[in-house]
């Protein structure tokens, strides 16, 4: 009976920003994306991956390209320079990325895009996602998600809320670049080449000069 049907719910959280390649000119910040759902639209009911901002930029472009006239939510913006603390910027960006995903997963048109599912439920890189969607990978979209879900790094117990960005805070996390087995990272924040990056660029070792009285914006 209709009254016995379970309401479909999807919870997605962006949290735990961490530095990858710390101490290198191409260091950057990525974020944990935790998803829990009972929706039939998703292959895995619980997933945990790590993604960086430039991957969000790619995802939004692909969603817009494939969604036609359906509007795609905006990502948190960026400027060349940011006045304020690094922690404040990272937290603001984290909130913006979470709001972006919360809106995306509630849109049935956007949910039909296989790239979104691989972005949220596998740790495939952008080129690997494209190859998988185009049938050029070693696995189908569903198989790639299930393979990640069944792997040691594909499952992550939901962590209790704890403050992020604490230097040297060791705690378990899900897999991601530079952290393939879900090991903890030191959470100190150097200069990040991914900050202030134009959407059309890859990471660049060049850093703009810091303006008087201001800080360069992290990304």
XYZ file of N, CA, C and O in Angstrom:
876
model
N 0.840 -1.190 0.000
C 0.000 0.000 0.000
C 0.880 1.248 0.000
O 1.992 1.242 0.493
N 0.349 2.334 -0.530
C 1.149 3.535 -0.661
C 1.620 4.066 0.687
O 2.727 4.569 0.814
N 0.765 3.921 1.717
C 1.155 4.471 3.001
C 2.298 3.716 3.651
O 2.908 4.192 4.603
N 2.587 2.508 3.133
C 3.675 1.711 3.689
C 5.005 1.951 2.982
O 6.026 1.408 3.367
N 4.973 2.751 1.904
C 6.205 3.014 1.181
C 7.096 3.951 1.988
O 6.643 4.957 2.527
N 8.355 3.594 2.062
C 9.308 4.395 2.822
C 9.690 5.649 2.051
O 9.934 5.608 0.846
N 9.712 6.757 2.740
C 10.117 8.006 2.108
C 11.601 7.957 1.777
O 12.418 7.551 2.597
N 11.939 8.368 0.567
C 13.333 8.361 0.153
C 14.041 9.613 0.670
O 13.578 10.735 0.458
N 15.145 9.383 1.355
C 15.910 10.472 1.941
C 17.379 10.318 1.569
O 17.907 9.204 1.521
N 18.027 11.427 1.337
C 19.464 11.426 1.039
C 20.142 12.497 1.878
O 19.747 13.666 1.841
N 21.139 12.083 2.639
C 21.935 13.014 3.436
C 23.335 13.082 2.842
O 23.971 12.045 2.637
N 23.793 14.270 2.562
C 25.146 14.445 2.043
C 25.827 15.528 2.864
O 25.243 16.562 3.150
N 27.058 15.249 3.269
C 27.807 16.204 4.074
C 29.202 16.383 3.499
O 29.864 15.408 3.126
N 29.648 17.615 3.458
C 31.017 17.943 3.064
C 31.725 18.401 4.327
O 31.273 19.327 4.998
N 32.833 17.737 4.660
C 33.491 18.029 5.932
C 34.969 17.643 5.885
O 35.472 17.199 4.862
N 35.640 17.819 6.987
C 37.014 17.361 7.183
C 37.973 17.816 6.084
O 38.597 16.999 5.414
N 38.141 19.126 5.865
C 39.126 19.596 4.869
C 40.543 19.236 5.295
O 40.906 19.392 6.454
N 41.324 18.755 4.346
C 42.705 18.343 4.645
C 43.653 18.760 3.535
O 43.272 18.842 2.369
N 44.895 18.972 3.903
C 45.925 19.319 2.938
C 46.520 18.043 2.350
O 46.888 17.125 3.075
N 46.634 18.000 1.037
C 47.324 16.912 0.343
C 48.614 17.470 -0.258
O 48.686 18.638 -0.628
N 49.629 16.622 -0.343
C 50.950 17.028 -0.849
C 51.510 18.191 -0.041
O 52.074 19.139 -0.590
N 51.352 18.096 1.269
C 51.773 19.185 2.136
C 53.259 19.484 1.962
O 54.082 18.579 1.866
N 53.603 20.768 1.916
C 54.986 21.186 1.762
C 55.440 21.294 0.326
O 56.560 21.715 0.051
N 54.561 20.913 -0.631
C 54.904 20.960 -2.044
C 54.235 22.166 -2.697
O 53.226 22.674 -2.209
N 54.780 22.594 -3.834
C 54.188 23.735 -4.535
C 52.804 23.397 -5.055
O 51.978 24.283 -5.298
N 52.520 22.103 -5.269
C 51.201 21.724 -5.780
C 50.310 21.143 -4.689
O 49.451 20.310 -4.947
N 50.512 21.581 -3.450
C 49.625 21.147 -2.380
C 48.245 21.769 -2.566
O 48.094 22.800 -3.213
N 47.245 21.115 -2.023
C 45.874 21.581 -2.173
C 45.030 21.021 -1.044
O 45.472 20.159 -0.284
N 43.799 21.500 -0.938
C 42.873 21.036 0.084
C 41.796 20.185 -0.573
O 41.258 20.544 -1.632
N 41.481 19.051 0.027
C 40.308 18.305 -0.412
C 39.352 18.121 0.763
O 39.680 18.416 1.910
N 38.157 17.657 0.457
C 37.083 17.568 1.443
C 36.464 16.176 1.417
O 36.344 15.554 0.356
N 36.061 15.716 2.580
C 35.357 14.439 2.657
C 33.895 14.647 2.305
O 33.244 15.561 2.813
N 33.382 13.803 1.436
C 31.957 13.814 1.090
C 31.346 12.520 1.609
O 31.656 11.432 1.127
N 30.506 12.657 2.602
C 29.823 11.491 3.184
C 28.375 11.511 2.712
O 27.688 12.526 2.816
N 27.932 10.373 2.190
C 26.561 10.274 1.690
C 25.880 9.051 2.278
O 26.459 7.965 2.328
N 24.668 9.246 2.742
C 23.848 8.144 3.248
C 22.444 8.309 2.681
O 21.873 9.407 2.733
N 21.893 7.248 2.135
C 20.615 7.367 1.455
C 19.859 6.039 1.450
O 20.468 4.973 1.581
N 18.565 6.114 1.292
C 17.754 4.929 1.026
C 17.117 5.032 -0.350
O 16.210 4.263 -0.688
N 17.603 5.996 -1.143
C 17.041 6.227 -2.469
C 17.481 5.147 -3.444
O 18.646 4.744 -3.471
N 16.558 4.704 -4.265
C 16.869 3.707 -5.298
C 17.709 4.291 -6.420
O 18.231 3.554 -7.265
N 17.859 5.615 -6.433
C 18.664 6.248 -7.480
C 20.150 5.979 -7.297
O 20.925 6.077 -8.253
N 20.559 5.623 -6.071
C 21.969 5.408 -5.774
C 22.295 3.922 -5.694
O 21.499 3.129 -5.177
N 23.473 3.571 -6.174
C 23.909 2.172 -6.143
C 24.303 1.756 -4.738
O 23.921 0.687 -4.265
N 25.104 2.570 -4.066
C 25.529 2.288 -2.694
C 24.739 3.178 -1.741
O 24.496 4.346 -2.027
N 24.334 2.627 -0.631
C 23.518 3.379 0.319
C 24.359 4.249 1.251
O 23.859 5.211 1.829
N 25.620 3.909 1.409
C 26.540 4.724 2.194
C 27.858 4.814 1.442
O 28.353 3.803 0.934
N 28.406 6.007 1.349
C 29.685 6.169 0.656
C 30.454 7.324 1.262
O 29.890 8.215 1.896
N 31.757 7.284 1.049
C 32.642 8.331 1.571
C 33.820 8.477 0.616
O 34.539 7.509 0.359
N 33.981 9.662 0.065
C 35.078 9.931 -0.861
C 35.704 11.264 -0.488
O 35.171 12.003 0.343
N 36.817 11.578 -1.116
C 37.443 12.887 -0.933
C 37.572 13.553 -2.300
O 38.017 12.929 -3.265
N 37.167 14.805 -2.368
C 37.232 15.573 -3.611
C 37.772 16.969 -3.334
O 37.574 17.519 -2.260
N 38.418 17.529 -4.334
C 38.939 18.887 -4.232
C 38.055 19.835 -5.029
O 37.213 19.412 -5.833
N 38.290 21.125 -4.835
C 37.409 22.131 -5.427
C 37.373 22.042 -6.948
O 36.303 22.154 -7.569
N 38.517 21.858 -7.571
C 38.548 21.834 -9.038
C 37.727 20.685 -9.588
O 37.193 20.774 -10.709
N 37.566 19.599 -8.836
C 36.711 18.499 -9.274
C 35.231 18.888 -9.185
O 34.417 18.459 -10.008
N 34.889 19.692 -8.182
C 33.529 20.231 -8.106
C 33.243 21.114 -9.318
O 32.138 21.091 -9.873
N 34.241 21.925 -9.699
C 34.079 22.801 -10.870
C 33.816 21.968 -12.109
O 32.915 22.266 -12.914
N 34.590 20.912 -12.293
C 34.382 20.013 -13.430
C 32.985 19.392 -13.386
O 32.279 19.339 -14.409
N 32.575 18.920 -12.212
C 31.265 18.282 -12.085
C 30.151 19.239 -12.483
O 29.244 18.872 -13.242
N 30.209 20.447 -11.989
C 29.135 21.397 -12.305
C 29.076 21.674 -13.806
O 27.986 21.768 -14.393
N 30.218 21.796 -14.445
C 30.241 22.032 -15.893
C 29.588 20.882 -16.647
O 28.814 21.083 -17.587
N 29.903 19.660 -16.229
C 29.332 18.500 -16.903
C 27.831 18.395 -16.657
O 27.063 18.050 -17.558
N 27.429 18.664 -15.439
C 25.999 18.626 -15.133
C 25.242 19.648 -15.967
O 24.170 19.358 -16.513
N 25.783 20.859 -16.071
C 25.120 21.893 -16.855
C 25.072 21.534 -18.328
O 24.069 21.766 -19.013
N 26.146 20.929 -18.819
C 26.209 20.538 -20.222
C 25.143 19.489 -20.548
O 24.536 19.509 -21.622
N 24.908 18.582 -19.616
C 23.992 17.476 -19.872
C 22.560 17.746 -19.418
O 21.649 16.995 -19.768
N 22.370 18.813 -18.631
C 21.036 19.078 -18.081
C 20.192 19.976 -18.974
O 19.012 20.188 -18.683
N 20.776 20.500 -20.033
C 20.005 21.355 -20.934
C 19.576 22.642 -20.255
O 20.390 23.408 -19.742
N 18.265 22.877 -20.226
C 17.732 24.109 -19.660
C 17.532 24.037 -18.151
O 17.158 25.034 -17.527
N 17.778 22.882 -17.561
C 17.627 22.752 -16.115
C 18.777 23.485 -15.425
O 19.944 23.199 -15.684
N 18.476 24.449 -14.558
C 19.556 25.188 -13.891
C 20.312 24.318 -12.898
O 19.720 23.502 -12.195
N 21.619 24.491 -12.858
C 22.472 23.757 -11.919
C 22.869 24.714 -10.799
O 23.227 25.861 -11.063
N 22.800 24.279 -9.555
C 23.178 25.157 -8.439
C 24.585 25.722 -8.612
O 25.444 25.109 -9.251
N 24.805 26.880 -8.011
C 26.101 27.540 -8.098
C 27.066 26.977 -7.061
O 26.665 26.503 -5.993
N 28.347 27.058 -7.390
C 29.406 26.721 -6.445
C 29.811 27.968 -5.674
O 29.593 29.088 -6.142
N 30.409 27.789 -4.497
C 30.944 28.967 -3.804
C 32.009 29.618 -4.671
O 32.837 28.945 -5.275
N 31.970 30.933 -4.761
C 32.891 31.639 -5.634
C 34.264 31.797 -5.024
O 34.555 31.343 -3.922
N 35.123 32.471 -5.775
C 36.460 32.745 -5.271
C 36.960 34.020 -5.920
O 36.473 34.449 -6.965
N 37.919 34.634 -5.294
C 38.571 35.815 -5.832
C 40.076 35.614 -5.704
O 40.536 34.699 -5.023
N 40.838 36.466 -6.358
C 42.293 36.297 -6.333
C 42.851 36.449 -4.936
O 43.765 35.735 -4.530
N 42.269 37.358 -4.160
C 42.775 37.596 -2.817
C 41.654 37.452 -1.802
O 40.499 37.711 -2.095
N 42.032 37.034 -0.634
C 41.064 36.850 0.445
C 41.603 37.520 1.694
O 42.731 37.283 2.102
N 40.808 38.421 2.263
C 41.198 39.101 3.484
C 40.523 38.386 4.652
O 39.304 38.351 4.749
N 41.307 37.806 5.510
C 40.773 37.043 6.630
C 41.645 35.834 6.866
O 42.686 35.657 6.239
N 41.223 34.987 7.767
C 42.026 33.817 8.097
C 41.754 32.673 7.125
O 40.685 32.591 6.516
N 42.740 31.801 6.978
C 42.596 30.635 6.130
C 41.453 29.751 6.610
O 40.664 29.245 5.819
N 41.361 29.557 7.916
C 40.308 28.710 8.469
C 38.925 29.231 8.091
O 38.024 28.450 7.775
N 38.759 30.535 8.131
C 37.462 31.129 7.797
C 37.110 30.863 6.345
O 35.970 30.536 6.022
N 38.091 31.001 5.475
C 37.830 30.768 4.059
C 37.464 29.309 3.798
O 36.515 29.012 3.073
N 38.232 28.395 4.361
C 37.982 26.968 4.145
C 36.595 26.583 4.656
O 35.865 25.828 4.016
N 36.208 27.109 5.811
C 34.900 26.798 6.367
C 33.782 27.358 5.488
O 32.768 26.690 5.253
N 33.975 28.559 4.984
C 32.972 29.148 4.101
C 32.839 28.330 2.829
O 31.722 28.085 2.339
N 33.956 27.909 2.287
C 33.915 27.085 1.072
C 33.266 25.731 1.353
O 32.464 25.239 0.569
N 33.594 25.129 2.476
C 32.994 23.838 2.827
C 31.470 23.952 2.875
O 30.755 23.097 2.352
N 30.979 25.000 3.509
C 29.541 25.204 3.600
C 28.925 25.369 2.211
O 27.853 24.813 1.920
N 29.609 26.120 1.349
C 29.105 26.329 -0.006
C 29.070 25.050 -0.823
O 28.125 24.806 -1.580
N 30.094 24.216 -0.680
C 30.131 22.947 -1.402
C 29.031 22.012 -0.917
O 28.413 21.293 -1.716
N 28.780 22.013 0.386
C 27.710 21.171 0.908
C 26.345 21.642 0.401
O 25.512 20.817 0.003
N 26.118 22.932 0.387
C 24.852 23.453 -0.118
C 24.675 23.107 -1.589
O 23.563 22.770 -2.037
N 25.757 23.157 -2.344
C 25.717 22.777 -3.752
C 25.256 21.326 -3.911
O 24.321 21.031 -4.676
N 25.890 20.414 -3.185
C 25.541 18.999 -3.311
C 24.147 18.698 -2.787
O 23.430 17.851 -3.348
N 23.747 19.360 -1.716
C 22.407 19.139 -1.167
C 21.342 19.466 -2.205
O 20.325 18.753 -2.321
N 21.548 20.520 -2.969
C 20.592 20.890 -4.011
C 20.666 19.937 -5.201
O 19.637 19.570 -5.778
N 21.876 19.530 -5.550
C 22.054 18.651 -6.713
C 21.363 17.308 -6.503
O 20.664 16.805 -7.397
N 21.536 16.699 -5.331
C 20.984 15.354 -5.107
C 19.469 15.363 -4.957
O 18.850 14.303 -4.908
N 18.857 16.532 -4.886
C 17.404 16.622 -4.824
C 16.780 16.873 -6.193
O 15.552 16.945 -6.318
N 17.613 16.961 -7.215
C 17.130 17.245 -8.567
C 17.158 15.963 -9.393
O 18.225 15.406 -9.656
N 15.989 15.494 -9.811
C 15.905 14.201 -10.503
C 16.628 14.230 -11.845
O 17.171 13.209 -12.286
N 16.656 15.373 -12.498
C 17.358 15.471 -13.780
C 18.859 15.322 -13.577
O 19.532 14.558 -14.283
N 19.395 16.016 -12.598
C 20.827 15.935 -12.326
C 21.203 14.550 -11.808
O 22.302 14.054 -12.074
N 20.303 13.924 -11.071
C 20.568 12.581 -10.536
C 20.681 11.530 -11.635
O 21.207 10.439 -11.394
N 20.215 11.842 -12.814
C 20.291 10.872 -13.913
C 21.659 10.848 -14.572
O 21.917 10.010 -15.446
N 22.544 11.750 -14.170
C 23.879 11.835 -14.771
C 24.830 10.874 -14.060
O 25.069 10.994 -12.860
N 25.390 9.941 -14.794
C 26.289 8.941 -14.213
C 27.545 9.566 -13.627
O 28.132 9.027 -12.679
N 27.968 10.697 -14.171
C 29.165 11.357 -13.638
C 28.966 11.769 -12.186
O 29.893 11.692 -11.383
N 27.774 12.218 -11.858
C 27.484 12.605 -10.481
C 27.639 11.418 -9.543
O 28.233 11.544 -8.461
N 27.156 10.258 -9.935
C 27.224 9.083 -9.075
C 28.657 8.604 -8.886
O 29.053 8.216 -7.783
N 29.450 8.654 -9.943
C 30.856 8.265 -9.820
C 31.634 9.288 -9.002
O 32.562 8.932 -8.272
N 31.271 10.548 -9.107
C 31.895 11.602 -8.313
C 31.631 11.386 -6.828
O 32.529 11.541 -5.991
N 30.407 11.006 -6.481
C 30.004 10.864 -5.090
C 30.325 9.501 -4.490
O 30.514 9.393 -3.271
N 30.396 8.465 -5.322
C 30.452 7.115 -4.772
C 31.598 6.273 -5.302
O 31.578 5.045 -5.209
N 32.614 6.924 -5.844
C 33.857 6.232 -6.197
C 34.983 7.236 -6.051
O 34.745 8.438 -5.968
N 36.209 6.736 -6.011
C 37.358 7.632 -5.925
C 38.059 7.742 -7.274
O 39.243 8.088 -7.355
N 37.331 7.479 -8.357
C 37.903 7.620 -9.689
C 38.263 9.073 -9.948
O 37.557 9.992 -9.523
N 39.346 9.277 -10.673
C 39.730 10.627 -11.073
C 38.797 11.110 -12.182
O 38.022 10.329 -12.749
N 38.879 12.387 -12.508
C 38.035 12.934 -13.567
C 38.234 12.198 -14.892
O 37.253 11.793 -15.530
N 39.471 11.972 -15.371
C 39.632 11.213 -16.623
C 39.067 9.791 -16.515
O 38.502 9.276 -17.486
N 39.215 9.167 -15.356
C 38.684 7.821 -15.180
C 37.160 7.820 -15.175
O 36.532 6.889 -15.689
N 36.555 8.859 -14.603
C 35.095 8.970 -14.645
C 34.621 9.104 -16.081
O 33.671 8.434 -16.509
N 35.278 9.964 -16.853
C 34.892 10.156 -18.252
C 35.020 8.855 -19.041
O 34.135 8.503 -19.831
N 36.117 8.138 -18.815
C 36.324 6.873 -19.527
C 35.247 5.861 -19.142
O 34.721 5.136 -19.994
N 34.905 5.811 -17.875
C 33.899 4.863 -17.402
C 32.535 5.180 -18.010
O 31.833 4.280 -18.490
N 32.156 6.448 -18.012
C 30.855 6.847 -18.558
C 30.769 6.556 -20.052
O 29.706 6.170 -20.570
N 31.894 6.691 -20.740
C 31.923 6.461 -22.180
C 32.144 4.996 -22.541
O 32.281 4.650 -23.712
N 32.184 4.134 -21.535
C 32.341 2.701 -21.786
C 33.746 2.286 -22.135
O 33.965 1.197 -22.673
N 34.736 3.143 -21.821
C 36.121 2.845 -22.155
C 36.919 2.346 -20.964
O 38.107 2.067 -21.081
N 36.290 2.259 -19.805
C 36.979 1.782 -18.618
C 36.861 0.276 -18.475
O 36.209 -0.406 -19.273
N 37.489 -0.255 -17.448
C 37.461 -1.700 -17.215
C 36.184 -2.144 -16.525
O 35.896 -3.342 -16.461
N 35.407 -1.182 -16.000
C 34.165 -1.513 -15.300
C 33.036 -0.603 -15.763
O 33.272 0.508 -16.233
N 31.813 -1.079 -15.595
C 30.654 -0.237 -15.835
C 30.520 0.750 -14.672
O 31.217 0.639 -13.655
N 29.626 1.706 -14.801
C 29.405 2.679 -13.734
C 28.994 1.972 -12.448
O 29.549 2.221 -11.373
N 28.030 1.070 -12.561
C 27.557 0.345 -11.374
C 28.660 -0.500 -10.765
O 28.849 -0.516 -9.535
N 29.414 -1.202 -11.600
C 30.501 -2.050 -11.094
C 31.588 -1.223 -10.414
O 32.162 -1.642 -9.400
N 31.887 -0.057 -10.961
C 32.912 0.802 -10.369
C 32.493 1.261 -8.973
O 33.301 1.288 -8.040
N 31.216 1.609 -8.813
C 30.718 2.043 -7.509
C 30.710 0.886 -6.521
O 31.135 1.024 -5.364
N 30.241 -0.277 -6.971
C 30.203 -1.434 -6.080
C 31.603 -1.893 -5.699
O 31.838 -2.305 -4.558
N 32.538 -1.819 -6.630
C 33.915 -2.210 -6.336
C 34.501 -1.315 -5.251
O 35.158 -1.796 -4.320
N 34.252 -0.017 -5.348
C 34.747 0.904 -4.332
C 34.055 0.665 -2.992
O 34.688 0.678 -1.937
N 32.747 0.422 -3.055
C 31.993 0.192 -1.817
C 32.462 -1.067 -1.096
O 32.449 -1.132 0.139
N 32.891 -2.070 -1.855
C 33.314 -3.338 -1.260
C 34.781 -3.348 -0.872
O 35.230 -4.251 -0.164
N 35.535 -2.343 -1.306
C 36.961 -2.309 -0.991
C 37.170 -1.848 0.440
O 36.284 -1.303 1.088
N 38.366 -2.043 0.931
C 38.669 -1.667 2.317
C 38.515 -0.177 2.546
O 38.159 0.261 3.641
N 38.795 0.628 1.519
C 38.743 2.068 1.688
C 37.401 2.649 1.266
O 37.189 3.848 1.354
N 36.509 1.800 0.804
C 35.228 2.287 0.315
C 34.197 2.466 1.395
O 33.176 3.117 1.202
N 34.415 1.897 2.569
C 33.464 2.000 3.663
C 34.040 2.889 4.752
O 35.185 2.768 5.111
N 33.258 3.767 5.247
C 33.715 4.640 6.338
C 32.606 4.800 7.348
O 31.496 5.166 7.002
N 32.884 4.463 8.593
C 31.919 4.720 9.644
C 31.772 6.232 9.812
O 32.737 6.957 9.740
N 30.563 6.668 10.004
C 30.342 8.098 10.213
C 31.022 8.522 11.508
O 30.852 7.897 12.557
N 31.822 9.592 11.418
C 32.547 10.082 12.577
C 31.700 11.069 13.354
O 30.874 11.784 12.794
N 31.912 11.109 14.635
C 31.253 12.115 15.436
C 31.834 13.477 15.079
O 32.981 13.595 14.675
N 31.007 14.486 15.208
C 31.436 15.833 14.846
C 32.600 16.268 15.713
O 32.535 16.231 16.929
N 33.694 16.671 15.031
C 34.866 17.162 15.727
C 35.394 18.370 14.984
O 35.233 18.475 13.777
N 36.068 19.275 15.668
C 36.612 20.450 14.978
C 37.623 20.030 13.920
O 38.429 19.131 14.149
N 37.544 20.661 12.758
C 38.508 20.384 11.701
C 39.659 21.378 11.795
O 39.647 22.305 12.594
N 40.666 21.166 10.943
C 41.792 22.076 10.796
C 42.656 22.169 12.046
O 43.251 23.194 12.315
N 42.728 21.100 12.820
C 43.604 21.102 13.974
C 44.936 20.479 13.587
O 44.979 19.332 13.162
N 46.041 21.203 13.683
C 47.334 20.664 13.259
C 47.662 19.367 13.982
O 47.546 19.275 15.201
N 48.041 18.356 13.191
C 48.478 17.090 13.763
C 47.373 16.274 14.377
O 47.646 15.374 15.175
N 46.130 16.527 14.018
C 45.017 15.789 14.597
C 44.853 14.458 13.887
O 44.385 14.412 12.769
N 45.283 13.333 14.472
C 45.176 12.057 13.797
C 43.790 11.459 13.996
O 43.340 11.245 15.097
N 43.107 11.186 12.927
C 41.817 10.526 13.014
C 41.549 9.811 11.704
O 42.067 10.172 10.664
N 40.743 8.794 11.708
C 40.492 8.048 10.487
C 39.702 8.873 9.500
O 38.906 9.726 9.879
N 39.923 8.608 8.247
C 39.160 9.295 7.214
C 39.019 8.384 6.021
O 39.596 7.305 5.965
N 38.212 8.809 5.038
C 38.035 7.957 3.874
C 39.167 8.201 2.897
O 39.954 9.127 3.031
N 39.228 7.341 1.894
C 40.338 7.397 0.952
C 40.271 8.660 0.120
O 39.238 9.290 -0.032
N 41.404 9.010 -0.446
C 41.468 10.175 -1.320
C 42.880 10.310 -1.832
O 43.767 9.526 -1.485
N 43.131 11.294 -2.697
C 44.480 11.502 -3.216
C 45.472 11.712 -2.083
O 45.256 12.513 -1.185
N 46.544 10.985 -2.123
C 47.546 11.095 -1.084
C 47.164 10.382 0.191
O 47.909 10.380 1.161
N 46.007 9.740 0.201
C 45.511 9.063 1.401
C 44.720 7.828 0.965
O 43.538 7.684 1.288
N 45.332 6.934 0.173
C 44.589 5.852 -0.475
C 43.956 4.869 0.484
O 42.971 4.233 0.153
N 44.485 4.697 1.663
C 43.927 3.727 2.588
C 43.083 4.368 3.679
O 42.743 3.735 4.665
N 42.745 5.627 3.489
C 41.921 6.295 4.479
C 42.686 6.656 5.739
O 42.117 6.768 6.807
N 44.002 6.836 5.633
C 44.800 7.177 6.803
C 44.666 8.652 7.110
O 44.373 9.465 6.254
N 44.920 9.006 8.356
C 44.792 10.392 8.765
C 45.934 11.222 8.202
O 46.997 10.720 7.884
N 45.688 12.526 8.076
C 46.690 13.460 7.571
C 46.929 14.538 8.605
O 46.068 14.834 9.415
N 48.090 15.161 8.547
C 48.310 16.338 9.369
C 47.529 17.487 8.760
O 47.551 17.685 7.556
N 46.885 18.253 9.601
C 45.983 19.274 9.097
C 46.544 20.676 9.303
O 45.927 21.541 9.901
N 47.767 20.885 8.827
C 48.321 22.224 8.832
C 48.145 22.805 7.445
O 48.056 22.073 6.467
N 48.144 24.129 7.345
C 47.793 24.769 6.093
C 48.916 25.659 5.591
O 49.101 26.762 6.067
N 49.675 25.191 4.570
C 50.718 26.013 3.949
C 50.087 26.872 2.871
O 48.886 27.014 2.784
N 50.945 27.423 1.983
C 50.421 28.120 0.813
C 49.958 27.057 -0.175
O 50.685 26.136 -0.505
N 48.745 27.190 -0.687
C 48.186 26.167 -1.567
C 48.083 26.711 -2.972
O 47.445 27.727 -3.225
N 48.683 25.996 -3.914
C 48.645 26.447 -5.296
C 47.248 26.347 -5.876
O 46.947 26.963 -6.888
N 46.383 25.561 -5.234
C 45.026 25.402 -5.737
C 44.150 26.590 -5.358
O 43.008 26.680 -5.759
N 44.678 27.511 -4.550
C 43.894 28.639 -4.080
C 43.957 29.762 -5.109
O 45.001 30.071 -5.639
N 42.807 30.384 -5.346
C 42.768 31.487 -6.280
C 42.912 31.047 -7.717
O 43.098 31.858 -8.603
N 42.828 29.720 -7.970
C 43.014 29.179 -9.304
C 41.819 29.500 -10.172
O 40.688 29.337 -9.771
N 42.059 29.948 -11.382
C 40.975 30.165 -12.312
C 40.359 28.827 -12.665
O 41.028 27.820 -12.792
N 39.055 28.795 -12.863
C 38.355 27.536 -13.111
C 38.894 26.802 -14.330
O 38.848 25.580 -14.405
N 39.395 27.530 -15.291
C 39.830 26.895 -16.530
C 41.251 26.366 -16.447
O 41.720 25.709 -17.361
N 41.951 26.636 -15.352
C 43.356 26.254 -15.246
C 43.529 25.001 -14.409
O 42.745 24.694 -13.545
N 44.615 24.299 -14.660
C 45.061 23.284 -13.725
C 45.893 23.995 -12.667
O 46.131 25.187 -12.747
N 46.366 23.261 -11.670
C 47.166 23.887 -10.628
C 48.428 24.490 -11.223
O 49.061 23.924 -12.101
N 48.824 25.607 -10.727
C 50.011 26.290 -11.225
C 50.944 26.583 -10.071
O 50.493 26.951 -8.990
N 52.268 26.428 -10.287
C 53.199 26.748 -9.208
C 53.340 28.242 -8.976
O 53.896 28.672 -7.985
N 52.817 29.035 -9.916
C 52.964 30.473 -9.780
C 51.938 31.000 -8.794
O 50.773 30.654 -8.842
N 52.373 31.851 -7.897
C 51.478 32.428 -6.908
C 51.475 33.942 -7.070
O 52.525 34.564 -7.185
N 50.284 34.564 -7.089
C 50.242 36.023 -7.221
C 50.844 36.697 -6.004
O 50.829 36.156 -4.900
N 51.371 37.873 -6.205
C 51.977 38.601 -5.099
C 50.912 38.960 -4.082
O 49.773 39.244 -4.422
N 51.291 38.923 -2.819
C 50.354 39.232 -1.753
C 50.179 40.734 -1.644
O 51.144 41.491 -1.597
N 48.924 41.207 -1.628
C 48.702 42.655 -1.564
C 48.995 43.189 -0.182
O 48.900 42.442 0.798
N 49.313 44.476 -0.056
C 49.575 45.060 1.268
C 48.336 44.930 2.146
O 47.236 45.259 1.729
N 48.529 44.410 3.351
C 47.444 44.327 4.323
C 46.434 43.242 4.052
O 45.396 43.169 4.691
N 46.687 42.358 3.078
C 45.719 41.302 2.758
C 46.406 39.985 2.628
O 47.632 39.891 2.552
N 45.623 38.934 2.548
C 46.145 37.579 2.372
C 45.640 37.030 1.069
O 44.529 37.313 0.636
N 46.483 36.243 0.424
C 46.046 35.586 -0.800
C 44.986 34.559 -0.470
O 45.086 33.828 0.494
N 43.969 34.475 -1.303
C 42.853 33.593 -1.017
C 43.252 32.143 -1.208
O 43.800 31.764 -2.225
N 42.963 31.277 -0.228
C 43.180 29.851 -0.440
C 42.062 29.228 -1.215
O 40.960 29.719 -1.218
N 42.359 28.076 -1.876
C 41.309 27.357 -2.599
C 41.398 25.884 -2.326
O 42.434 25.296 -2.424
